[in-house]
XYZ file of C-alpha atoms in Angstrom:
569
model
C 83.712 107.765 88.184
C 85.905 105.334 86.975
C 89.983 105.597 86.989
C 91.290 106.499 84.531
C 94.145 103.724 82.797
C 96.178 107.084 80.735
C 97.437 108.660 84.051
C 101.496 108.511 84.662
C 102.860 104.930 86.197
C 103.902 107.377 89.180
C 100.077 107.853 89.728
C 99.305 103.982 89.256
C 102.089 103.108 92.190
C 100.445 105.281 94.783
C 97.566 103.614 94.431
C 98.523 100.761 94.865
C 100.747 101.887 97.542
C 98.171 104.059 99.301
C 96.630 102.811 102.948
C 93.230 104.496 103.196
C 91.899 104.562 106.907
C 88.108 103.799 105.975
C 88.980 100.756 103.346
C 87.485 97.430 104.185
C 87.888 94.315 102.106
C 85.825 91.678 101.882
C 85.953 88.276 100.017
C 83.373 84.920 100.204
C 83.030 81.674 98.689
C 80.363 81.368 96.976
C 78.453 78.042 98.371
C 75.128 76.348 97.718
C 73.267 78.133 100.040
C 74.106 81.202 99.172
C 72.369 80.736 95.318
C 69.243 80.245 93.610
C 67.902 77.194 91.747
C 70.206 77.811 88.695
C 73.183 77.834 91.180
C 73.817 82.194 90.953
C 74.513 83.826 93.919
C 71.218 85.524 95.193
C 70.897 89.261 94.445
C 70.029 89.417 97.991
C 73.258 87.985 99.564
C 75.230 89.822 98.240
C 73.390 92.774 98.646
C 74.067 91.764 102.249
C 77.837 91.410 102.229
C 77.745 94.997 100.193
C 76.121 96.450 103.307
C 78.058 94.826 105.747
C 81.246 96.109 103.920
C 80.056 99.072 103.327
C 78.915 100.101 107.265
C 81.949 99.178 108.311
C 84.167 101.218 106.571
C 81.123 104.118 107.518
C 81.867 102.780 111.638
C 85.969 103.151 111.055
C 85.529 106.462 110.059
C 82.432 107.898 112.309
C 83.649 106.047 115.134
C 80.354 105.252 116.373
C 77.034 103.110 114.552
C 75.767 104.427 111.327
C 73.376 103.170 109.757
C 72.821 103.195 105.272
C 70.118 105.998 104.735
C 70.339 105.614 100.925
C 72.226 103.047 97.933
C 72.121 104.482 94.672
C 71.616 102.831 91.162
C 73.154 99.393 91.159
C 73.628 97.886 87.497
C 74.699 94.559 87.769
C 77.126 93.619 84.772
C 77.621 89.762 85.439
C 76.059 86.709 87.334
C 78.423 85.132 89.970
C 78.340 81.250 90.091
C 78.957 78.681 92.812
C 82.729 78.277 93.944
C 83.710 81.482 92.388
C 85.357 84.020 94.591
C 83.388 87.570 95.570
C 85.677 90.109 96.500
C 84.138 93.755 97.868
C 85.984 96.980 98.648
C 84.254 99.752 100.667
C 85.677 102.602 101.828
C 84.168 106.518 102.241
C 84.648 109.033 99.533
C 83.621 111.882 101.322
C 82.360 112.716 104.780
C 79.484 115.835 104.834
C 78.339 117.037 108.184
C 76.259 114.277 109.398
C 76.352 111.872 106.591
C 78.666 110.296 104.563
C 79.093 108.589 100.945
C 81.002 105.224 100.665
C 81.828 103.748 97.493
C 81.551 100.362 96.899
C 83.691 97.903 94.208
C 82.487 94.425 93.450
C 84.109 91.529 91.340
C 84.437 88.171 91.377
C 87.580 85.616 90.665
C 87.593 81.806 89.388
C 90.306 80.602 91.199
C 90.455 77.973 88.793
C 91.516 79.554 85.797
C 92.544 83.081 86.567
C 90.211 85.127 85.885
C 88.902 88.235 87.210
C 85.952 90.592 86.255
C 84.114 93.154 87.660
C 80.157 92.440 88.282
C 79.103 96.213 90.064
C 79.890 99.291 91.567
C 77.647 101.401 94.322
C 77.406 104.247 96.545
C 75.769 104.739 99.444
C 74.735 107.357 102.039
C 75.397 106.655 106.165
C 73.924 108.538 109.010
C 75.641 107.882 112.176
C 73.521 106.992 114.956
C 72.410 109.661 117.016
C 73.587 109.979 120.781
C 71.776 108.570 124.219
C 70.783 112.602 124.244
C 69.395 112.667 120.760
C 72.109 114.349 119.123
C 73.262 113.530 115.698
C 77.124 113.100 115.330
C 79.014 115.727 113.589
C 81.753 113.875 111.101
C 85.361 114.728 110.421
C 86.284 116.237 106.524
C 88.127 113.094 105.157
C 91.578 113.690 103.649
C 91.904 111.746 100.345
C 94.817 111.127 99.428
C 95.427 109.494 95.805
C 94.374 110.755 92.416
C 91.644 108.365 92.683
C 90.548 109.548 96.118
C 90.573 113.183 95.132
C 88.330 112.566 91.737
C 85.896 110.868 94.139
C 85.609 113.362 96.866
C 85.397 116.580 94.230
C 82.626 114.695 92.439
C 80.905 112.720 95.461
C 79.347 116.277 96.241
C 77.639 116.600 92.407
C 76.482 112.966 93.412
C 75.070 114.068 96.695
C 72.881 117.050 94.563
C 71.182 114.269 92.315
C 70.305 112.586 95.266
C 68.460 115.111 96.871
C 66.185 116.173 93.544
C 65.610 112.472 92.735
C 62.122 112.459 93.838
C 61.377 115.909 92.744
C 62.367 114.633 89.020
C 59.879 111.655 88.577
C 57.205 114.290 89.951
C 58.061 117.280 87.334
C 58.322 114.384 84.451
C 54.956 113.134 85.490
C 53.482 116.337 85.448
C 54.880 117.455 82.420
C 52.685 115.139 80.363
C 55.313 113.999 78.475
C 54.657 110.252 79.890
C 52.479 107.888 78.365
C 48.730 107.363 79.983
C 47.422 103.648 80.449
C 48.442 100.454 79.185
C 47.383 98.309 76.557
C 44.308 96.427 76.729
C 45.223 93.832 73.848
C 44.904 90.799 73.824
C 48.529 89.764 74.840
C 48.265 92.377 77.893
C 48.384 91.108 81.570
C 46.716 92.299 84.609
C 48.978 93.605 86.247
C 47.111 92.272 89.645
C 48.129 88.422 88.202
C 51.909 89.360 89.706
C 51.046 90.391 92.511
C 52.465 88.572 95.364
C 52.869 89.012 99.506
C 54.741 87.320 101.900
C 55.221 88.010 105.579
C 58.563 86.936 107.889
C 59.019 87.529 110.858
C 62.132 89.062 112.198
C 64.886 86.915 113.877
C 68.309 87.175 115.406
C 69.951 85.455 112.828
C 68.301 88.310 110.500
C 70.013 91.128 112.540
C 73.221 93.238 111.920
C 75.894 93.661 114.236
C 73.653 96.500 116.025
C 70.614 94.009 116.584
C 68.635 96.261 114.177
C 67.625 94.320 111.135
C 67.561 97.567 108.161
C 65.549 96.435 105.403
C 68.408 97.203 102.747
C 66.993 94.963 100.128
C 68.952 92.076 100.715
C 66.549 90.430 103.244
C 63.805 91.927 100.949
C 65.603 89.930 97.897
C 66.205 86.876 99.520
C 62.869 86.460 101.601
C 60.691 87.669 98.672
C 62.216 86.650 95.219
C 62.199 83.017 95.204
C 57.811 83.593 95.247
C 58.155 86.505 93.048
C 60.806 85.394 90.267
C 58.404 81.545 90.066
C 55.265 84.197 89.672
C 57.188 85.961 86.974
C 58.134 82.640 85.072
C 54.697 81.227 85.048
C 52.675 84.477 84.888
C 54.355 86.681 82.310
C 57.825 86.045 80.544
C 57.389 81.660 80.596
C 61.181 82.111 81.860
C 63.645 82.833 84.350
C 64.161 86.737 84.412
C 67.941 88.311 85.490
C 67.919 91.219 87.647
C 69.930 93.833 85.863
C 69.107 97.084 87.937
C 67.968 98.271 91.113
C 67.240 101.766 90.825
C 67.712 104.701 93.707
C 66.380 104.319 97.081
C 66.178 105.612 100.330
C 65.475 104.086 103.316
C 62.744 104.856 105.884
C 63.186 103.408 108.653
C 64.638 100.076 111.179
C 62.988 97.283 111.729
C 64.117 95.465 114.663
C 63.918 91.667 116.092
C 60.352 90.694 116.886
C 58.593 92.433 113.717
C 56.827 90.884 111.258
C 57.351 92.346 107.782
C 54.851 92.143 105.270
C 56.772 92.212 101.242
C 54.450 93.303 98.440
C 55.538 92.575 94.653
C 54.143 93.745 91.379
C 55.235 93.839 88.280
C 54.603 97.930 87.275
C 54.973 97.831 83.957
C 57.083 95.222 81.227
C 58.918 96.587 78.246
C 59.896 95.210 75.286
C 62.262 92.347 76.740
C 62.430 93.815 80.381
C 60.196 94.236 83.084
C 60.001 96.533 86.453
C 58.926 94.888 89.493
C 58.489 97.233 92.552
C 58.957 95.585 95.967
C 57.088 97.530 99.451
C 58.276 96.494 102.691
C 55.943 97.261 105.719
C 56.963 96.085 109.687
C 54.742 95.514 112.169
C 54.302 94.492 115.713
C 50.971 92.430 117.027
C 49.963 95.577 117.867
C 50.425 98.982 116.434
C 50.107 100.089 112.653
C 52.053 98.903 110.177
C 55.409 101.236 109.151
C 57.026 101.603 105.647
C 60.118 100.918 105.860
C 60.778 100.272 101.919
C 60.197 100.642 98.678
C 62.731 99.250 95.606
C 62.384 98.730 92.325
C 64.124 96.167 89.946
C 64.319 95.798 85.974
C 64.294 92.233 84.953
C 65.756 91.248 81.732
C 64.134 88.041 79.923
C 66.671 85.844 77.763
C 66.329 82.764 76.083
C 68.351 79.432 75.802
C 70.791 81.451 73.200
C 71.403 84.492 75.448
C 69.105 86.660 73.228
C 66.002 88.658 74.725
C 62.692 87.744 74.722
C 59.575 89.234 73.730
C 57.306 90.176 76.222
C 53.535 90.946 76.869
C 52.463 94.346 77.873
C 50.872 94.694 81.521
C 47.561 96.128 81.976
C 47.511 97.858 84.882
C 44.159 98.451 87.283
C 42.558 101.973 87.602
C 44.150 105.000 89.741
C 47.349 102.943 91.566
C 47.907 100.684 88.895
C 48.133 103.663 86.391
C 50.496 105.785 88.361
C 52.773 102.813 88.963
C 52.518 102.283 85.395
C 53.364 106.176 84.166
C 56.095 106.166 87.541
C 58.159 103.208 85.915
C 58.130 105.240 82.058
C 59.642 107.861 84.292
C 62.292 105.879 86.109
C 63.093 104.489 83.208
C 63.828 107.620 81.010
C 66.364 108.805 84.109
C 67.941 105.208 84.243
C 68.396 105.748 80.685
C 69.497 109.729 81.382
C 71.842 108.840 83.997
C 73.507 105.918 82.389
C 74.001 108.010 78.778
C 74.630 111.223 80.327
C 76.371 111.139 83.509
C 78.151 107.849 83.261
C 79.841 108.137 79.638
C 83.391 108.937 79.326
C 84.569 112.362 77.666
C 86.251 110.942 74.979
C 82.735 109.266 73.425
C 80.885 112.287 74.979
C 79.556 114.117 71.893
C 80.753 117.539 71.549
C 77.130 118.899 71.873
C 74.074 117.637 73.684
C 70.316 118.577 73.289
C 69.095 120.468 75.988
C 65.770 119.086 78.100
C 64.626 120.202 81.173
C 64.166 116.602 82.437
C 67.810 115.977 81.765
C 69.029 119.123 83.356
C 70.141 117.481 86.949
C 72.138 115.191 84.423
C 73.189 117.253 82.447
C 74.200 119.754 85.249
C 75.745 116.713 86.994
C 77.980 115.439 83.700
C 79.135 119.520 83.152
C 80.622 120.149 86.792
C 82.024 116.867 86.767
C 83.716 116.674 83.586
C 85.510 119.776 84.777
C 86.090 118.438 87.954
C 88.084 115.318 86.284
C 90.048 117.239 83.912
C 91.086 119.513 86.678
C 92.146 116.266 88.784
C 94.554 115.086 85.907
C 98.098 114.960 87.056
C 100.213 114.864 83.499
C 99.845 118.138 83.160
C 102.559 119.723 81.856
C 104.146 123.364 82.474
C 103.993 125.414 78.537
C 104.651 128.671 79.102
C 105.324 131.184 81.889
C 105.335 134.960 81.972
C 104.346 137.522 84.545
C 103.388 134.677 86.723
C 100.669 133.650 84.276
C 101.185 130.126 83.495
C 99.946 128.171 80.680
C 100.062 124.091 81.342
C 98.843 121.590 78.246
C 97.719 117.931 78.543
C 97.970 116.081 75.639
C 95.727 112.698 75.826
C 95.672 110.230 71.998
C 93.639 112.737 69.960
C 92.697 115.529 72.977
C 94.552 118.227 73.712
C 93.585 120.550 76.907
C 95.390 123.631 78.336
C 95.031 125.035 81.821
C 96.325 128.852 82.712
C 96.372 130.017 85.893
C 97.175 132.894 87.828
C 97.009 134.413 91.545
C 95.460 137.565 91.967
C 94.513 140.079 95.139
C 91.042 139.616 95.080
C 88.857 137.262 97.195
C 88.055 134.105 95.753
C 84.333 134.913 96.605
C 84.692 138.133 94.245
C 86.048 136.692 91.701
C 83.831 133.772 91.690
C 80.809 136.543 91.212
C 82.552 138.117 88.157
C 83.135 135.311 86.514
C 79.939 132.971 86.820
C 77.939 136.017 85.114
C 79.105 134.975 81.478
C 77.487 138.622 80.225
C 80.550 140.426 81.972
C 83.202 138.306 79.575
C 82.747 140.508 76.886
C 84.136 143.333 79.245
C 88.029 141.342 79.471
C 87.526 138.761 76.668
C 88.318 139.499 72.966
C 87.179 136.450 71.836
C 83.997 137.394 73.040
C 81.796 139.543 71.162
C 77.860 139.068 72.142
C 77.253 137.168 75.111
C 73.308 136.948 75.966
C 71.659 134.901 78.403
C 69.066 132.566 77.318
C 67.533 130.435 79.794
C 67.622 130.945 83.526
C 67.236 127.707 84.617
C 67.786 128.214 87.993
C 70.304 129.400 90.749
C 73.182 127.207 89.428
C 72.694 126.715 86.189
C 71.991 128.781 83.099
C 72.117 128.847 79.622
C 74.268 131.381 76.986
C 74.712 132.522 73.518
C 77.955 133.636 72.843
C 79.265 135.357 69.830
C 82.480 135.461 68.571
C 84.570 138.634 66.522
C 84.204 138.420 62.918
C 88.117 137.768 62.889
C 87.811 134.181 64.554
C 85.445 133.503 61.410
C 82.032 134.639 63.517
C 81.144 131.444 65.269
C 78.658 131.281 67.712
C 78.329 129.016 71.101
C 75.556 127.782 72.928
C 76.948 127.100 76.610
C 75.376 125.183 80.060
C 77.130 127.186 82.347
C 76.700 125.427 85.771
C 77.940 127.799 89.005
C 78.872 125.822 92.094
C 80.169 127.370 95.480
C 82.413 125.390 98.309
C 80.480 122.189 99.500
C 83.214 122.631 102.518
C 86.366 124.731 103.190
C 89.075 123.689 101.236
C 86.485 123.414 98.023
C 87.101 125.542 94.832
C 84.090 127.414 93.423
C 83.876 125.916 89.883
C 82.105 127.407 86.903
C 81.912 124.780 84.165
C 81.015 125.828 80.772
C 79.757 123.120 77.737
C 78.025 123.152 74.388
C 73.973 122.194 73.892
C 71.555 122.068 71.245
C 68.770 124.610 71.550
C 65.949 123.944 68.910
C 64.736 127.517 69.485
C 68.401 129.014 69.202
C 69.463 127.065 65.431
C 72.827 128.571 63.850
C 72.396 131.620 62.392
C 73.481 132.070 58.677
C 76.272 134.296 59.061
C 77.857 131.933 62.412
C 78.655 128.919 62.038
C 78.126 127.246 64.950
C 80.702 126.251 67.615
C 81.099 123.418 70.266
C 82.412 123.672 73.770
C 83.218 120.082 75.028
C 84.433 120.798 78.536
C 85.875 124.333 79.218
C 85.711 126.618 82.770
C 86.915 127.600 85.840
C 87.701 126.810 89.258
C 89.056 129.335 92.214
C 90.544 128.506 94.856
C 91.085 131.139 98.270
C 94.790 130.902 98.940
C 96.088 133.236 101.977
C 95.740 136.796 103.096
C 92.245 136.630 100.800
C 94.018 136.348 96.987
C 92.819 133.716 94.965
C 93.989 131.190 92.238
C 92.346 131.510 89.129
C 92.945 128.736 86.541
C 90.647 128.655 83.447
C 90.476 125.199 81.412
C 89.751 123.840 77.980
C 89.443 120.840 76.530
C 90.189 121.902 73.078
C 87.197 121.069 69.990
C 88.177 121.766 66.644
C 86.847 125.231 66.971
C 89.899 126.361 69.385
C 92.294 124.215 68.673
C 93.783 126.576 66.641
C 94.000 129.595 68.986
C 95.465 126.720 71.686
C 98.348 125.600 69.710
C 99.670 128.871 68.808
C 99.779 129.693 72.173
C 101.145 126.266 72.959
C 103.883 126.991 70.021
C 104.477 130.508 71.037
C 102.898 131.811 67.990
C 100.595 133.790 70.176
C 99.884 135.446 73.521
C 95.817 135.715 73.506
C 95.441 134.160 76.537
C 98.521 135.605 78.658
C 96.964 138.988 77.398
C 92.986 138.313 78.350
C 94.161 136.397 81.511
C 95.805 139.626 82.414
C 92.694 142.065 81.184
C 90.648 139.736 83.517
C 93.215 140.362 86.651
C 92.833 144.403 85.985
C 88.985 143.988 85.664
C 88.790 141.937 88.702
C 90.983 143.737 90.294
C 89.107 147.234 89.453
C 85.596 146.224 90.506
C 86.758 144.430 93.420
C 88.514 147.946 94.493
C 85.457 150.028 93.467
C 82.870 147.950 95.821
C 85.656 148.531 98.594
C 85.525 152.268 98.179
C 82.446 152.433 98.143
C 81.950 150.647 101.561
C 84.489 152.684 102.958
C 82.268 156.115 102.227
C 79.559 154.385 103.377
């Protein structure tokens, strides 16, 4: 999540003001051993100096030796050249029970002439070691502090969820059909066994972290294995020097320590139309003893020629059985590159209002709805509109966007409330500018899809909504319920509604003390609402003071009803 350059000047001085605990800073020269032939820093090294950073601001925190379990997508934006400047930040976003997220900045400076750009951001998971007894270490809650720091934390938990269903996504895509059998067996197609290549190295001190465990974290991988593999690309398949652009997800398996041999296997999996995807398995051994996986990565390649432009590439023939499912596996990682980059990583303001719903973009899709809220929640300029019976309507006016936020405190537990409201069917009961409201899809547990109706009076439009349900990660957390519009080619407009778009819009609640909660609905206004917003901005009108009050008495009354009832019981 990136920060955001509209917030107040009072927001921008904290953070520059602000000390966080876990923040290390790192910054190296680049020299000539640290590059490759055409005098770029090695993808590897400074994979290494991102680790480095990055487990120690994991050790300041924990206290004790973690270790990275996973790193994230890595899209790398620029090329860093000899005598320029690398300058890393690390520090940890969020701190789970036994793991922990750190985020990781990278850019570069020419001292020379002043100039500064950013080449890549990361995040990745640490596990603290676990004790002489075999105990894993339970973590502190970090406390963020800044703006920034708060975004990060609220959304470093909807990170953490993508994480955990990344594997199970490539499987369901691949068994969906929906990915393309075989390769070509034209002319211009390569075997895909002509890449292959294998190295082995053994294991020394100098290869060791500060722990005297050498964790194959792709930089040794990169650096021992690339200079082979990138001369095997040039002369076997693009007739040029590839970039790396992306590293995708992965988790690591295992240590390897001083004294093993590892044995690196590279293939090229399958080449697109100017890129290619080489996957990389690391394996460590002893003399004796089988050989353990510690590994597997996998890089896209981009091919340019002398003017910058890509090139044209041949299509890989892969061999029978592994060679086709490493073939239909990189279609698949590609189409959730793609998914994650479009879906999760664009901002609001180019988000389009409405999105067509897939099944193989729901974690995405989930991921870019609870978010979204998350961030507009986390705004600080908002700005106090109207207050009456302690019902308070705040607005947030941003260039063209304008958002409101209303929020009340009412005598019900938050986990109550939080049931009422995340079943969209029981609007209708305290909203009037609900009229129909049937559930669709039931996608799963936490996420579901609506079709909601509006009166006749607000011109009959009708909505259909993601909702996406989340409870506390950890105490402290607000249960969110984040509502926005997709495209449903079973569910077209009708010819009486015309159809209406939800760009971000829902709720969070938040248990305050002796069990009440504080229920604040948002709404990032489309052109649909924006008219029943500004009157109540202007104090034309009081249609949300009045439903914000019908939901307290609803809440209120069921929440009184289920407590009679236990008491009879």
């Amino acid at each position: 999540v990136s920060f955001n350059e509209e917030e107040d000047d009072e927001i921008v001085r904290q953070e520059k003001e602000s000390c966080n605990p876990t923040e290390v800073r790192m910054s190296q020269i680049v020299m000539p051993c640290h590059c490759n032939h055409r005098q770029e820093l090695s993808v590897g090294q400074l994979l290494k100096w991102m680790d480095s950073t990055a487990c120690l601001s994991a050790e300041r925190h924990a206290g004790s030796p973690c270790v990275t379990a996973s790193m994230d997508d890595i899209d790398f934006e620029h090329t860093i050249s000899v005598g320029q400047v690398v300058n890393i930040q690390a520090k940890v976003n969020r701190a789970f029970n036994t793991s922990m997220e750190v985020g990781i900045q990278v850019s570069c400076e020419d001292l020379f002439q002043d100039r500064h750009w950013r080449v890549c951001h990361a995040f990745a998971t640490f596990v603290t070691q676990r004790t002489n007894t075999g105990q894993k270490v339970t973590l502190r809650p970090i406390a963020p502090q800044t703006h920034k720091e708060k975004v990060e934390y609220s959304i470093a938990a909807e990170r953490r969820r993508v994480r955990m269903v990344h594997d199970d996504i490539i499987k369901d895509l691949l068994s969906s059909g929906s990915i393309q059998r075989g390769g070509l067996s034209g002319y211009n197609a390569v075997q895909a066994e002509k890449t292959k290549v294998e190295s082995v190295e053994l294991v020394l001190p100098p290869h060791a972290n500060h722990q005297v465990i050498h964790l194959i974290y792709l930089g040794f991988v990169l650096t021992w294995d690339f200079v082979p593999v990138r001369s095997t690309r040039r002369s076997r398949l693009c007739q040029a020097h590839p970039t790396l652009r992306t590293i995708d997800m992965f988790t690591f398996r295992g240590p390897s320590k001083v004294g093993d041999r590892l044995l690196l296997r590279a293939i090229v999996n399958n080449a697109f139309k100017s890129s290619l995807e080489v996957g990389v398995r690391a394996e460590a051994y002893q003399e004796e003893g089988p050989n353990r996986h510690i590994n597997s990565a996998f890089m896209t390649f981009e091919v340019l020629d002398k003017s910058g432009k890509p090139c044209a590439l041949p299509r890989i023939r892969p061999e029978p059985v592994e060679g086709e499912r490493r073939f239909q596996e990189a279609i698949a990682r590609k189409k959730i590159r793609l998914d994650r980059k479009y879906i999760i990583s664009c901002k609001q303001s180019e988000a389009p209002l409405s999105v067509p719903w897939d099944p193989r973009n729901q974690v995405y899709l989930s991921y870019n709805n609870v978010s979204a809220l998350k961030m507009l929640a986390a705004k600080k300029s908002w700005r106090l509109s109207t207050e009456k019976d302690q019902v308070c309507l705040y607005t947030l006016e941003q260039k063209s966007m304008l958002s409101i936020r209303v929020e009340k405190v009412v005598d019900v537990p938050a986990a109550t409330a939080f049931a009422l409201l995340a079943e969209l069917s029981n609007r209708t009961l305290w909203d009037t500018h609900y009229k129909e409201c049937e559930l669709i899809q039931r996608v799963d547990e936490d996420d579901f899809i609506y079709r909601v109706v509006t009166p006749s009076v607000l011109q009959g439009k009708d909505f259909i909504l993601l909702t996406s349900v989340r409870k506390p990660c950890s105490p402290g957390d607000p249960y969110v319920i984040a509502l926005r519009s997709v495209t449903l080619p079973t569910h077209p407009p009708f010819e009486k509604c015309n159809r209406g778009e939800v760009l971000c819009a829902g709720f969070t609640i938040l248990e305050t003390e002796n069990k009440k909660s504080l229920i604040r609905y948002y709404n990032q206004a489309s052109p649909e609402v924006l008219p029943y917003i500004s009157n109540d901005v202007a104090g034309l009108s009081s249609s949300f003071y009045h439903t914000f009050c019908f939901l307290t008495c609803v809440t209120c009354g069921i929440f009184l009803m289920k407590e009679n009832k236990c008491n009879k019981k």
